[in-house]
Amino acid sequence: LDYQHVQVPFEITLWIMLASLAKIGFHLYNKLPSVVPESCLLIFVGLIMGGIIYGLNDRSPPVMDSDIFFLYLLPPIVLDAGYFMPSRPFFENIGTILLYAVVGTVWNVFGIGFSLYGICQVKAFRLQDVSLLHNLLFGSLIAAVDPVAVLAVFEEIHVNEKLHILVFGESLLNDAVTVVLYKLFRSFCEMPTIKSVDVFAGVGKFFVVGLGGVLVGLSFGFTAAFTTRFTKDIRVIEPLFVFLYSYLSYLTAEMFHLSGIVAIISCAMGMKRYVEANISLKSHTTVKYFMKMWSSVSDTLIFIFLGVSTIGENHEWNWPYICFTVIFCLIWRALGVLVLTFFVNRFHVNTITSKDQFIIAYGGLRGAICFSLVFLLPDFHRKKLFIAATTVVILFTVFIQGMTIRPLVDLLAVKRKRESAPTVGEQIHIRFLDHLLAGIEDISGHWGQYYWKDKLEYFNSKYLQKILLREYDQPKSSIVLLYEKLERKHAIELAQAGQLGHGPAHPSFLCSAFLCSSSDRTVITDQKLEDTLNPNVLDNMQEILARNLYRIRRTGPAYNRHTLPGESEPTEQAKEILILRHKSL
Amino acid sequence: LDYQHVQVPFEITLWIMLASLAKIGFHLYNKLPSVVPESCLLIFVGLIMGGIIYGLNDRSPPVMDSDIFFLYLLPPIVLDAGYFMPSRPFFENIGTILLYAVVGTVWNVFGIGFSLYGICQVKAFRLQDVSLLHNLLFGSLIAAVDPVAVLAVFEEIHVNEKLHILVFGESLLNDAVTVVLYKLFRSFCEMPTIKSVDVFAGVGKFFVVGLGGVLVGLSFGFTAAFTTRFTKDIRVIEPLFVFLYSYLSYLTAEMFHLSGIVAIISCAMGMKRYVEANISLKSHTTVKYFMKMWSSVSDTLIFIFLGVSTIGENHEWNWPYICFTVIFCLIWRALGVLVLTFFVNRFHVNTITSKDQFIIAYGGLRGAICFSLVFLLPDFHRKKLFIAATTVVILFTVFIQGMTIRPLVDLLAVKRKRESAPTVGEQIHIRFLDHLLAGIEDISGHWGQYYWKDKLEYFNSKYLQKILLREYDQPKSSIVLLYEKLERKHAIELAQAGQLGHGPAHPSFLCSAFLCSSSDRTVITDQKLEDTLNPNVLDNMQEILARNLYRIRRTGPAYNRHTLPGESEPTEQAKEILILRHKSL
């Protein structure tokens, strides 16, 4: 037996395997995941495992290494989040999100820090040796809402898109603030005296860390898009570039002490549309699937490790401090959301309701980021107290808030996400309204959101697409792309149901049947149109119209409860066409 | 700047990035890859990089770590090879492959070892201090044909399936022999005296290492298949299990000193058909794509590292020994193939031609496995000589043989691979012949290949499928699966060409049009058939027949050089159906 030799990969594989099997186990019993969020169950599994390890070895089980967390477990989750981020609601609410993420986090940090310092002054609690700076440092790590925890809970409760993006966007973007404040206070702790210059430098760092992250991310994202222009002959390594460049953007940002999370999100959002157009369909399926898989495994491992690391003797149980931490976290977040939303609502037509505000405040879950940061603290005599307080806050938010948020959403009747994907018609209308609003903004001289969006779109189609896309001479409209996607999905469904004909005929066939059945005038109009329009565009339009028109006419019998689709209907359809043809003959 | 923190993942990512970019670079110029195999170009890139590192640092560049090679780079390639191994030709030629892999490798080891020992006796070469055991040890590592190198070259030259599987199967299965002989001779080198018991124990080990590998692999493979039965609700982690279980099988085998390569191949071949049936289509695409991607990256890295590691001062250039090593490698392999094929051809109707024999002998490329094994040798004063000889043999086989094998295949007019996939009709006939031959073998009392295959198939459908497949009550015939696959492919092509209709109507419509146009007698026959056959099977048959019959009738105009498909034809088709319908009315 030669265990030494294979130990590292063997143990990593076993941990991943355990995590995946735990995931399968939960989903075997359908009732369990519908009541308790997966994150809670995973932490629970971790707690049990930690207990077993502790019981067997009689010493604390190994805690999650902060390096492993930040370098290997966090990036896949953030990449997944950034790549699948719905960009429209995100950019529509970017102002609100930034306000929550920057001002809100600073508010929380100082609120929690100063109030805890007040608690430390109470002699009965025996906490006088915890300085203001240490309390602020602790505040900076405990104030950060955790994207992993938020995602795990909010993905299951399906609140409306705006609410989701507000909470989730905040949890992602507050990373820049947390990084700066945490490092600032940590360096202050080690300095003998603090000059006012240092404080100003800290404020300046906000912008460097955040904007630097965006810059690093975008440059890697565009490089990735540019690289995929040349992969036509080796499709098989296309997905690799998406992962490699995003990961490099994260590592580079971390290397320069910028916000890695912001970098990887910018990278993913920047490259997405170009990469999607360049790589093959199968490559894209692989990218999407692997991203989801990877983030799902990372997520599972993080929660299990969180459970395992909780067990042990790293804690100092000073209950007053711990309880007040939980209370202050709740109070300051609620207050912050209330105050900030008041200002936000004054400048927006589409306001945030009080129900939404409650869910935003209540959805401020803490998770593995706090946990890793607290272990990264320099050694000082109260570190174990901070670890204990952080652990309790995380468990409280994940278990109590995470488990009650779903019933609360039901109870408050918070607006839910729409279930169906937008139709082609809706998309066309949204696009039309965008153009209209951009025009109005341009005329009125108000340089708002739509104006900038329009400018960006112009810049994109004028320069970026030509550099980054392989077939830049004929860029397809996103409407056509959406339509193609729906078509493909439909085709696969048809094939799986065994209802696909081999002839390349159907649509044109229907189309021609239509043209025949209508009067000759239409044909003449077509002729005219054909002269003025690009024939390619016309073909697309004709096809789309012909099919969708026919589809709408068909909807009646297609949804009949008593006939299976494809059972009696086809003959009817055939008949209908025949009758039409008959008449025209 | 905090480089220390991110060094490990950053450098790994950069190496992979470099490898991928090198790959893209080669394929940008179409002419280059068609003349020189990719492996040669990659080694060349590696040599240049090694030269640069050597020039800048003035010391040998880092050599490829054997642990990294065996634990991280080799498994993805072997997994890919095993998963996509064409099982039919492999099992049809398993006897021949085993003969080449076991007897052939032993022949080569002892042939090369003893002849080199003879060379060492020549006083002029100053090699008298290299003992027989050391020569045999060297022979055991240099005799092994390398699957990575073979795959890299043979994938590009497209020889016929049998020839490919003979060379490639040998290169995979000789791992068991190499492992045993290498470890045996290495332990003999360290022993003071060798007893005959040890030699016999060595022979026994062959079977343990090989069969143990198969056993470990199959048990992990079946566990993987069993696990994917329960992943219906979490499709997204399905691909993970394929990778995790295969990797675990490799590591477990290595841990017990069994053949990891044999284990991972058995695992992949064992699980493939069950996993494929259990997991979703998208998961399967991801599995296939990622396997190819991973193995392609590993492969690239191996060849680049091979180049980098060649540069440096690890070599002792005793040219007589090196030249004779190359010559003996060629001679003994050629002799071995000739002798073994003589015996093989006596027992087979479908003989191996002399052209094929030449390619088998010439295709015995050495690669990274030899290279890693020679660096794993215990330190002794002639290790650098062995390293130099191994390097030269690898470079000779990869460059000279690898670059000339394609022209030789063209020159000899070796039978090529058929380009098209087998049709449904062919598949049905092959299946039919298998059953027939199994029956004949059973009657004649000859327990041959077909008899065992039939028994295995029976065991599979009776027990294994029920345990390992999710929907075991209705196992689909592989013919139906193939048909569905073709359908799906066709559907996607249609959708991409924008030629798919939205109605779920076409096939049944065609079908009904057919039934209408034919006389009522057919309907009555159908009625009768329906009584005797399973309705499901009947549905399948009807559909397949209806579509394919119509398709055959259509083939004439569809291949007309002057009309584009879907241009004028659809209306014709519609007319045709209308006329038929008209007549019947």
PDB file of C-alpha atoms in Angstrom, chain B residues 34-172:
ATOM      1  CA  SER B  34      -0.767  18.357 -42.342  1.00  0.00           C
ATOM      2  CA  VAL B  35       2.990  17.775 -42.741  1.00  0.00           C
ATOM      3  CA  VAL B  36       4.363  17.602 -39.212  1.00  0.00           C
ATOM      4  CA  PRO B  37       2.474  15.845 -36.389  1.00  0.00           C
ATOM      5  CA  GLU B  38       1.391  18.172 -33.604  1.00  0.00           C
ATOM      6  CA  SER B  39       3.469  16.258 -31.077  1.00  0.00           C
ATOM      7  CA  CYS B  40       6.692  17.132 -32.943  1.00  0.00           C
ATOM      8  CA  LEU B  41       5.792  20.795 -33.096  1.00  0.00           C
ATOM      9  CA  LEU B  42       4.979  20.848 -29.406  1.00  0.00           C
ATOM     10  CA  ILE B  43       8.269  19.198 -28.477  1.00  0.00           C
ATOM     11  CA  PHE B  44       9.959  21.760 -30.682  1.00  0.00           C
ATOM     12  CA  VAL B  45       8.223  24.619 -28.829  1.00  0.00           C
ATOM     13  CA  GLY B  46       9.318  22.977 -25.599  1.00  0.00           C
ATOM     14  CA  LEU B  47      12.920  22.735 -26.809  1.00  0.00           C
ATOM     15  CA  ILE B  48      12.945  26.430 -27.677  1.00  0.00           C
ATOM     16  CA  MET B  49      11.436  27.378 -24.334  1.00  0.00           C
ATOM     17  CA  GLY B  50      13.884  25.128 -22.520  1.00  0.00           C
ATOM     18  CA  GLY B  51      16.714  26.758 -24.446  1.00  0.00           C
ATOM     19  CA  ILE B  52      15.499  30.224 -23.450  1.00  0.00           C
ATOM     20  CA  ILE B  53      15.191  29.236 -19.786  1.00  0.00           C
ATOM     21  CA  TYR B  54      18.635  27.601 -19.917  1.00  0.00           C
ATOM     22  CA  GLY B  55      20.138  30.636 -21.617  1.00  0.00           C
ATOM     23  CA  LEU B  56      18.641  33.120 -19.168  1.00  0.00           C
ATOM     24  CA  ASN B  57      19.225  31.214 -15.931  1.00  0.00           C
ATOM     25  CA  ASP B  58      22.411  29.429 -16.967  1.00  0.00           C
ATOM     26  CA  ARG B  59      21.214  26.238 -15.339  1.00  0.00           C
ATOM     27  CA  SER B  60      19.072  23.293 -16.411  1.00  0.00           C
ATOM     28  CA  PRO B  61      15.365  24.114 -16.694  1.00  0.00           C
ATOM     29  CA  PRO B  62      13.094  22.160 -14.342  1.00  0.00           C
ATOM     30  CA  VAL B  63      12.360  18.636 -15.592  1.00  0.00           C
ATOM     31  CA  MET B  64       8.859  17.284 -15.683  1.00  0.00           C
ATOM     32  CA  ASP B  65       8.013  15.921 -12.259  1.00  0.00           C
ATOM     33  CA  SER B  66       7.167  12.207 -12.538  1.00  0.00           C
ATOM     34  CA  ASP B  67       4.502  12.587  -9.872  1.00  0.00           C
ATOM     35  CA  ILE B  68       2.780  15.370 -11.779  1.00  0.00           C
ATOM     36  CA  PHE B  69       2.930  13.290 -14.913  1.00  0.00           C
ATOM     37  CA  PHE B  70       1.543  10.100 -13.427  1.00  0.00           C
ATOM     38  CA  LEU B  71      -1.004  11.689 -11.088  1.00  0.00           C
ATOM     39  CA  TYR B  72      -2.350  14.606 -13.109  1.00  0.00           C
ATOM     40  CA  LEU B  73      -1.357  14.531 -16.772  1.00  0.00           C
ATOM     41  CA  LEU B  74      -1.638  10.873 -17.717  1.00  0.00           C
ATOM     42  CA  PRO B  75      -5.117   9.985 -16.285  1.00  0.00           C
ATOM     43  CA  PRO B  76      -7.148  12.398 -18.481  1.00  0.00           C
ATOM     44  CA  ILE B  77      -5.536  11.023 -21.634  1.00  0.00           C
ATOM     45  CA  VAL B  78      -6.080   7.409 -20.689  1.00  0.00           C
ATOM     46  CA  LEU B  79      -9.629   8.126 -19.559  1.00  0.00           C
ATOM     47  CA  ASP B  80     -10.391   9.755 -22.883  1.00  0.00           C
ATOM     48  CA  ALA B  81      -8.804   6.824 -24.701  1.00  0.00           C
ATOM     49  CA  GLY B  82     -10.784   4.288 -22.691  1.00  0.00           C
ATOM     50  CA  TYR B  83     -14.085   6.106 -22.929  1.00  0.00           C
ATOM     51  CA  PHE B  84     -13.937   6.522 -26.676  1.00  0.00           C
ATOM     52  CA  MET B  85     -12.363   3.120 -27.320  1.00  0.00           C
ATOM     53  CA  PRO B  86     -14.338   1.363 -30.077  1.00  0.00           C
ATOM     54  CA  SER B  87     -15.305  -1.654 -27.988  1.00  0.00           C
ATOM     55  CA  ARG B  88     -16.223  -3.968 -30.843  1.00  0.00           C
ATOM     56  CA  PRO B  89     -12.858  -4.046 -32.656  1.00  0.00           C
ATOM     57  CA  PHE B  90     -11.090  -4.021 -29.294  1.00  0.00           C
ATOM     58  CA  PHE B  91     -12.801  -7.149 -28.020  1.00  0.00           C
ATOM     59  CA  GLU B  92     -12.634  -8.839 -31.400  1.00  0.00           C
ATOM     60  CA  ASN B  93      -8.846  -8.454 -31.359  1.00  0.00           C
ATOM     61  CA  ILE B  94      -8.279  -8.758 -27.623  1.00  0.00           C
ATOM     62  CA  GLY B  95      -6.264 -11.948 -28.003  1.00  0.00           C
ATOM     63  CA  THR B  96      -3.873 -10.425 -30.516  1.00  0.00           C
ATOM     64  CA  ILE B  97      -3.589  -7.209 -28.503  1.00  0.00           C
ATOM     65  CA  LEU B  98      -2.766  -9.120 -25.316  1.00  0.00           C
ATOM     66  CA  LEU B  99      -0.195 -11.201 -27.154  1.00  0.00           C
ATOM     67  CA  TYR B 100       1.551  -8.096 -28.455  1.00  0.00           C
ATOM     68  CA  ALA B 101       1.229  -6.310 -25.107  1.00  0.00           C
ATOM     69  CA  VAL B 102       2.406  -9.119 -22.825  1.00  0.00           C
ATOM     70  CA  VAL B 103       4.629 -11.464 -24.832  1.00  0.00           C
ATOM     71  CA  GLY B 104       5.789  -8.699 -27.163  1.00  0.00           C
ATOM     72  CA  THR B 105       6.812  -6.392 -24.359  1.00  0.00           C
ATOM     73  CA  VAL B 106       8.625  -9.169 -22.456  1.00  0.00           C
ATOM     74  CA  TRP B 107      10.388 -10.091 -25.707  1.00  0.00           C
ATOM     75  CA  ASN B 108      11.457  -6.489 -26.246  1.00  0.00           C
ATOM     76  CA  VAL B 109      12.607  -5.998 -22.651  1.00  0.00           C
ATOM     77  CA  PHE B 110      14.826  -9.055 -22.618  1.00  0.00           C
ATOM     78  CA  GLY B 111      15.949  -8.618 -26.214  1.00  0.00           C
ATOM     79  CA  ILE B 112      17.023  -5.013 -25.703  1.00  0.00           C
ATOM     80  CA  GLY B 113      18.439  -5.693 -22.234  1.00  0.00           C
ATOM     81  CA  PHE B 114      20.607  -8.631 -23.244  1.00  0.00           C
ATOM     82  CA  SER B 115      21.829  -7.067 -26.503  1.00  0.00           C
ATOM     83  CA  LEU B 116      22.785  -3.869 -24.703  1.00  0.00           C
ATOM     84  CA  TYR B 117      24.618  -5.967 -22.128  1.00  0.00           C
ATOM     85  CA  GLY B 118      26.491  -7.462 -25.045  1.00  0.00           C
ATOM     86  CA  ILE B 119      27.432  -3.977 -26.244  1.00  0.00           C
ATOM     87  CA  CYS B 120      28.634  -3.119 -22.749  1.00  0.00           C
ATOM     88  CA  GLN B 121      31.184  -5.934 -22.986  1.00  0.00           C
ATOM     89  CA  VAL B 122      32.987  -4.156 -25.840  1.00  0.00           C
ATOM     90  CA  LYS B 123      35.999  -2.592 -24.152  1.00  0.00           C
ATOM     91  CA  ALA B 124      36.310   0.322 -26.593  1.00  0.00           C
ATOM     92  CA  PHE B 125      32.955   1.746 -25.432  1.00  0.00           C
ATOM     93  CA  ARG B 126      34.016   1.945 -21.761  1.00  0.00           C
ATOM     94  CA  LEU B 127      30.714   0.600 -20.471  1.00  0.00           C
ATOM     95  CA  GLN B 128      31.845  -2.485 -18.558  1.00  0.00           C
ATOM     96  CA  ASP B 129      30.480  -1.154 -15.286  1.00  0.00           C
ATOM     97  CA  VAL B 130      26.838  -1.336 -16.503  1.00  0.00           C
ATOM     98  CA  SER B 131      25.582  -4.652 -15.119  1.00  0.00           C
ATOM     99  CA  LEU B 132      23.110  -7.018 -16.776  1.00  0.00           C
ATOM    100  CA  LEU B 133      20.431  -6.071 -14.258  1.00  0.00           C
ATOM    101  CA  HIS B 134      20.807  -2.386 -15.019  1.00  0.00           C
ATOM    102  CA  ASN B 135      20.566  -3.118 -18.712  1.00  0.00           C
ATOM    103  CA  LEU B 136      17.409  -5.144 -18.145  1.00  0.00           C
ATOM    104  CA  LEU B 137      15.982  -2.351 -16.012  1.00  0.00           C
ATOM    105  CA  PHE B 138      16.711   0.083 -18.802  1.00  0.00           C
ATOM    106  CA  GLY B 139      15.184  -2.332 -21.292  1.00  0.00           C
ATOM    107  CA  SER B 140      12.018  -2.555 -19.223  1.00  0.00           C
ATOM    108  CA  LEU B 141      11.477   1.188 -19.354  1.00  0.00           C
ATOM    109  CA  ILE B 142      12.535   1.738 -22.959  1.00  0.00           C
ATOM    110  CA  ALA B 143      10.484  -1.165 -24.344  1.00  0.00           C
ATOM    111  CA  ALA B 144       7.125   0.348 -23.428  1.00  0.00           C
ATOM    112  CA  VAL B 145       5.233   1.801 -26.382  1.00  0.00           C
ATOM    113  CA  ASP B 146       3.634   5.046 -25.257  1.00  0.00           C
ATOM    114  CA  PRO B 147      -0.155   5.497 -25.629  1.00  0.00           C
ATOM    115  CA  VAL B 148       0.095   9.298 -25.651  1.00  0.00           C
ATOM    116  CA  ALA B 149       2.594   9.383 -28.512  1.00  0.00           C
ATOM    117  CA  VAL B 150       0.809   6.645 -30.442  1.00  0.00           C
ATOM    118  CA  LEU B 151      -2.544   8.390 -30.079  1.00  0.00           C
ATOM    119  CA  ALA B 152      -1.119  11.733 -31.146  1.00  0.00           C
ATOM    120  CA  VAL B 153       0.296  10.284 -34.360  1.00  0.00           C
ATOM    121  CA  PHE B 154      -2.314   7.657 -35.250  1.00  0.00           C
ATOM    122  CA  GLU B 155      -5.260  10.014 -34.760  1.00  0.00           C
ATOM    123  CA  GLU B 156      -3.952  12.054 -37.651  1.00  0.00           C
ATOM    124  CA  ILE B 157      -3.160   9.339 -40.188  1.00  0.00           C
ATOM    125  CA  HIS B 158      -6.552   7.533 -40.159  1.00  0.00           C
ATOM    126  CA  VAL B 159      -5.439   3.952 -40.768  1.00  0.00           C
ATOM    127  CA  ASN B 160      -8.083   1.219 -40.723  1.00  0.00           C
ATOM    128  CA  GLU B 161      -9.801   0.414 -37.457  1.00  0.00           C
ATOM    129  CA  LYS B 162      -8.145  -2.955 -36.865  1.00  0.00           C
ATOM    130  CA  LEU B 163      -4.608  -1.677 -37.341  1.00  0.00           C
ATOM    131  CA  HIS B 164      -5.321   1.309 -35.124  1.00  0.00           C
ATOM    132  CA  ILE B 165      -6.737  -0.787 -32.318  1.00  0.00           C
ATOM    133  CA  LEU B 166      -3.825  -3.240 -32.495  1.00  0.00           C
ATOM    134  CA  VAL B 167      -1.155  -0.565 -32.006  1.00  0.00           C
ATOM    135  CA  PHE B 168      -3.167   1.541 -29.612  1.00  0.00           C
ATOM    136  CA  GLY B 169      -4.509  -1.376 -27.546  1.00  0.00           C
ATOM    137  CA  GLU B 170      -0.997  -2.727 -27.190  1.00  0.00           C
ATOM    138  CA  SER B 171       0.332   0.642 -26.033  1.00  0.00           C
ATOM    139  CA  LEU B 172      -2.361   0.803 -23.349  1.00  0.00           C
TER     140      LEU B 172
END
